[in-house]
Protein backbone atom coordinates (compact mmCIF):
# COMPACT_ATOMS: atom_id res chain seq x y z
CA UNK A 1 107.70 41.80 145.51
CA UNK A 2 107.38 45.60 145.18
CA UNK A 3 107.09 48.03 148.05
CA UNK A 4 103.98 50.14 148.13
CA UNK A 5 101.64 52.08 150.34
CA UNK A 6 98.87 50.84 152.60
CA UNK A 7 96.42 53.11 150.71
CA UNK A 8 97.35 51.31 147.48
CA UNK A 9 97.05 47.80 149.02
CA UNK A 10 100.82 47.47 149.36
CA UNK A 11 101.49 48.23 145.70
CA UNK A 12 103.66 51.09 144.50
CA UNK A 13 101.97 54.23 143.26
CA UNK A 14 102.98 54.56 139.63
CA UNK A 15 103.52 57.94 137.95
CA UNK A 16 104.99 57.16 134.54
CA UNK A 17 105.26 60.76 133.40
CA UNK A 18 106.52 62.10 136.76
CA UNK A 19 103.91 64.81 137.02
CA UNK A 20 102.81 63.98 140.57
CA UNK A 21 99.49 62.49 139.44
CA UNK A 22 99.26 58.72 139.92
CA UNK A 23 98.78 56.79 136.70
CA UNK A 24 95.49 55.40 138.04
CA UNK A 25 94.14 58.97 138.28
CA UNK A 26 96.05 60.42 135.32
CA UNK A 27 94.01 60.89 132.13
CA UNK A 28 97.31 61.38 130.23
CA UNK A 29 99.73 58.95 131.94
CA UNK A 30 102.46 59.37 129.32
CA UNK A 31 102.36 63.21 129.19
CA UNK A 32 103.10 65.42 132.18
CA UNK A 33 100.40 67.79 133.30
CA UNK A 34 99.07 69.40 136.48
CA UNK A 35 96.57 67.73 138.79
CA UNK A 36 94.16 70.58 138.07
CA UNK A 37 93.97 69.27 134.48
CA UNK A 38 93.70 65.57 135.46
CA UNK A 39 97.41 65.03 134.75
CA UNK A 40 97.13 66.20 131.13
CA UNK A 41 99.26 68.99 129.69
CA UNK A 42 97.65 72.39 129.51
CA UNK A 43 97.41 73.45 125.89
CA UNK A 44 98.55 77.02 125.53
CA UNK A 45 96.69 78.83 122.80
CA UNK A 46 99.04 81.20 121.04
CA UNK A 47 97.61 84.69 120.50
CA UNK A 48 100.55 86.84 119.44
CA UNK A 49 98.59 90.08 119.11
CA UNK A 50 96.42 89.55 122.20
CA UNK A 51 93.13 90.16 120.40
CA UNK A 52 91.41 86.99 121.65
CA UNK A 53 91.63 85.21 118.29
CA UNK A 54 94.11 82.28 118.39
CA UNK A 55 96.96 82.58 115.89
CA UNK A 56 95.75 79.45 114.06
CA UNK A 57 92.45 81.17 113.28
CA UNK A 58 93.80 84.73 112.99
CA UNK A 59 94.27 86.05 109.43
CA UNK A 60 96.32 88.92 110.91
CA UNK A 61 98.25 87.32 113.80
CA UNK A 62 100.53 90.32 114.34
CA UNK A 63 97.81 93.02 114.24
CA UNK A 64 95.08 93.13 116.88
CA UNK A 65 91.63 92.89 115.37
CA UNK A 66 88.17 91.52 116.01
CA UNK A 67 86.79 88.01 115.92
CA UNK A 68 84.13 89.22 113.47
CA UNK A 69 86.91 90.24 111.06
CA UNK A 70 88.90 86.99 111.51
CA UNK A 71 91.36 88.66 113.88
CA UNK A 72 92.16 91.54 111.53
CA UNK A 73 91.68 95.21 112.39
CA UNK A 74 88.52 96.70 110.98
CA UNK A 75 88.87 99.78 108.81
CA UNK A 76 87.42 102.76 110.67
CA UNK A 77 84.61 104.87 109.21
CA UNK A 78 87.00 107.83 109.01
CA UNK A 79 89.48 105.80 106.97
CA UNK A 80 86.72 104.49 104.70
CA UNK A 81 85.73 108.10 104.11
CA UNK A 82 89.29 108.90 102.95
CA UNK A 83 88.95 106.13 100.36
CA UNK A 84 85.52 107.41 99.30
CA UNK A 85 86.76 110.99 98.93
CA UNK A 86 89.73 109.83 96.87
CA UNK A 87 87.29 109.00 94.06
CA UNK A 88 86.58 112.70 93.52
CA UNK A 89 89.95 114.08 94.70
CA UNK A 90 92.29 112.16 92.38
CA UNK A 91 92.34 114.02 89.08
CA UNK A 92 94.16 113.70 85.78
CA UNK A 93 95.04 115.92 82.88
CA UNK A 94 92.22 115.95 80.31
CA UNK A 95 92.16 112.77 78.17
CA UNK A 96 95.50 111.71 79.67
CA UNK A 97 96.77 109.48 82.46
CA UNK A 98 98.98 112.21 83.98
CA UNK A 99 98.11 112.88 87.61
CA UNK A 100 97.42 116.49 88.57
CA UNK A 101 99.62 117.65 91.43
CA UNK A 102 96.46 118.36 93.45
CA UNK A 103 96.02 114.55 93.66
CA UNK A 104 99.25 113.92 95.52
CA UNK A 105 97.87 114.82 98.95
CA UNK A 106 95.02 112.34 98.55
CA UNK A 107 97.38 109.60 97.35
CA UNK A 108 99.64 110.35 100.33
CA UNK A 109 96.64 109.77 102.63
CA UNK A 110 96.12 106.40 100.97
CA UNK A 111 99.80 105.59 101.60
CA UNK A 112 99.22 106.43 105.27
CA UNK A 113 96.27 104.02 105.32
CA UNK A 114 98.39 101.29 103.72
CA UNK A 115 100.93 101.71 106.52
CA UNK A 116 98.19 101.76 109.17
CA UNK A 117 96.67 98.51 107.84
CA UNK A 118 99.72 96.39 106.87
CA UNK A 119 97.67 93.21 106.49
CA UNK A 120 95.46 94.75 103.81
CA UNK A 121 96.05 95.05 100.08
CA UNK A 122 94.70 97.74 97.78
CA UNK A 123 92.87 97.52 94.49
CA UNK A 124 92.84 100.55 92.20
CA UNK A 125 90.02 100.54 89.68
CA UNK A 126 89.96 103.04 86.81
CA UNK A 127 86.72 104.11 85.09
CA UNK A 128 85.76 106.54 82.32
CA UNK A 129 82.64 108.12 80.90
CA UNK A 130 81.22 106.99 77.54
CA UNK A 131 82.77 109.78 75.45
CA UNK A 132 85.21 108.24 72.97
CA UNK A 133 85.65 104.67 71.85
CA UNK A 134 85.16 101.71 74.13
CA UNK A 135 88.66 100.35 73.53
CA UNK A 136 90.27 103.78 73.98
CA UNK A 137 88.37 104.32 77.24
CA UNK A 138 89.45 100.94 78.60
CA UNK A 139 93.09 101.74 77.85
CA UNK A 140 92.79 105.22 79.39
CA UNK A 141 91.13 103.89 82.55
CA UNK A 142 93.86 101.29 83.00
CA UNK A 143 96.62 103.84 82.45
CA UNK A 144 95.04 106.16 85.02
CA UNK A 145 94.82 103.35 87.56
CA UNK A 146 98.45 102.46 86.81
CA UNK A 147 99.52 106.09 87.36
CA UNK A 148 98.11 105.86 90.88
CA UNK A 149 99.76 102.45 91.34
CA UNK A 150 103.12 103.84 90.17
CA UNK A 151 102.86 106.75 92.61
CA UNK A 152 102.22 104.43 95.56
CA UNK A 153 105.07 102.11 94.59
CA UNK A 154 107.42 105.08 94.13
CA UNK A 155 106.52 106.18 97.67
CA UNK A 156 107.49 102.80 99.15
CA UNK A 157 104.35 100.66 99.15
CA UNK A 158 105.19 97.06 98.23
CA UNK A 159 104.03 96.11 94.74
CA UNK A 160 102.65 92.79 96.00
CA UNK A 161 100.09 94.70 98.10
CA UNK A 162 98.62 96.71 95.22
CA UNK A 163 96.85 95.79 92.00
CA UNK A 164 95.14 97.90 89.37
CA UNK A 165 92.56 97.39 86.65
CA UNK A 166 90.89 99.54 84.03
CA UNK A 167 87.18 99.07 83.35
CA UNK A 168 86.66 101.85 80.84
CA UNK A 169 83.02 102.88 80.53
CA UNK A 170 81.59 99.49 81.55
CA UNK A 171 80.67 100.40 85.16
CA UNK A 172 79.01 103.84 85.20
CA UNK A 173 77.68 105.22 88.48
CA UNK A 174 75.77 108.09 86.85
CA UNK A 175 74.01 108.94 83.58
CA UNK A 176 76.49 109.62 80.77
CA UNK A 177 73.94 111.78 78.94
CA UNK A 178 74.61 114.64 81.35
CA UNK A 179 77.81 116.53 82.10
CA UNK A 180 77.71 115.97 85.87
CA UNK A 181 77.04 112.26 85.27
CA UNK A 182 80.05 111.99 82.97
CA UNK A 183 82.20 113.74 85.61
CA UNK A 184 81.15 111.17 88.23
CA UNK A 185 81.89 108.31 85.86
CA UNK A 186 85.46 109.53 85.27
CA UNK A 187 86.97 108.20 88.47
CA UNK A 188 89.53 105.97 90.13
CA UNK A 189 88.31 103.88 93.07
CA UNK A 190 90.49 102.61 95.91
CA UNK A 191 89.49 99.55 97.95
CA UNK A 192 91.36 97.98 100.86
CA UNK A 193 90.87 94.22 101.14
CA UNK A 194 92.28 91.19 102.92
CA UNK A 195 93.92 88.53 100.77
C-alpha cells in the first residue's frame, strides 16, 4: 500500500531524520548526521584557545597552554627566575614592614607576570630569621607579606588572585647562627599557582 523502490523490494526508503541516510543504514535514525559518520551527528569538540585541549578538560580555556599543564600556559624559566630573584630583591626597613623603594621595580615585574598569566594566582609568603621572639617574628613576617600584597592590589591586581601568609622563623633556608644565613632567612617568597 506504500510506493517504494525496486532496490527496497517495493517498500519506501525511510529517513526519519531527513539526513539523506536511510533509517536501515543510519546508526542514529532520530538525529541528523552525514553519511560519512553513519548518519550520526558529528560532535564538535570546543577548544576556544586552540591549544588542543578541549574546553571541558581545559583549566584555562581562554589561554593557550599544554596538555601536560591541563591546558594552561606553563611559566617560562625566565619568568620563574624573576620570582626567584624577588626573594632577594624585595627589601624592607630594618625590623619594620615598610617596603624600601628599591623593591618597587621587582614588585612591578611581578605585576607584569600576573598580567601575562591571568589564570594564575599568587601566594606571598613572609619569613624572618630567629632574632627576636617567635610571636613577634610571625607578626612581622605577615606584615611584610601584606605590604607586598597591598602594593600589588594598589597597582590593579585583583585581590581574589593574591593571598599572603607570614611564617615567622618556622621555615629557615639557612643557618640562623651566621649573619649570611640570617639574611637569607629574612625573605618574602612569591609563587604563581593555578587554583
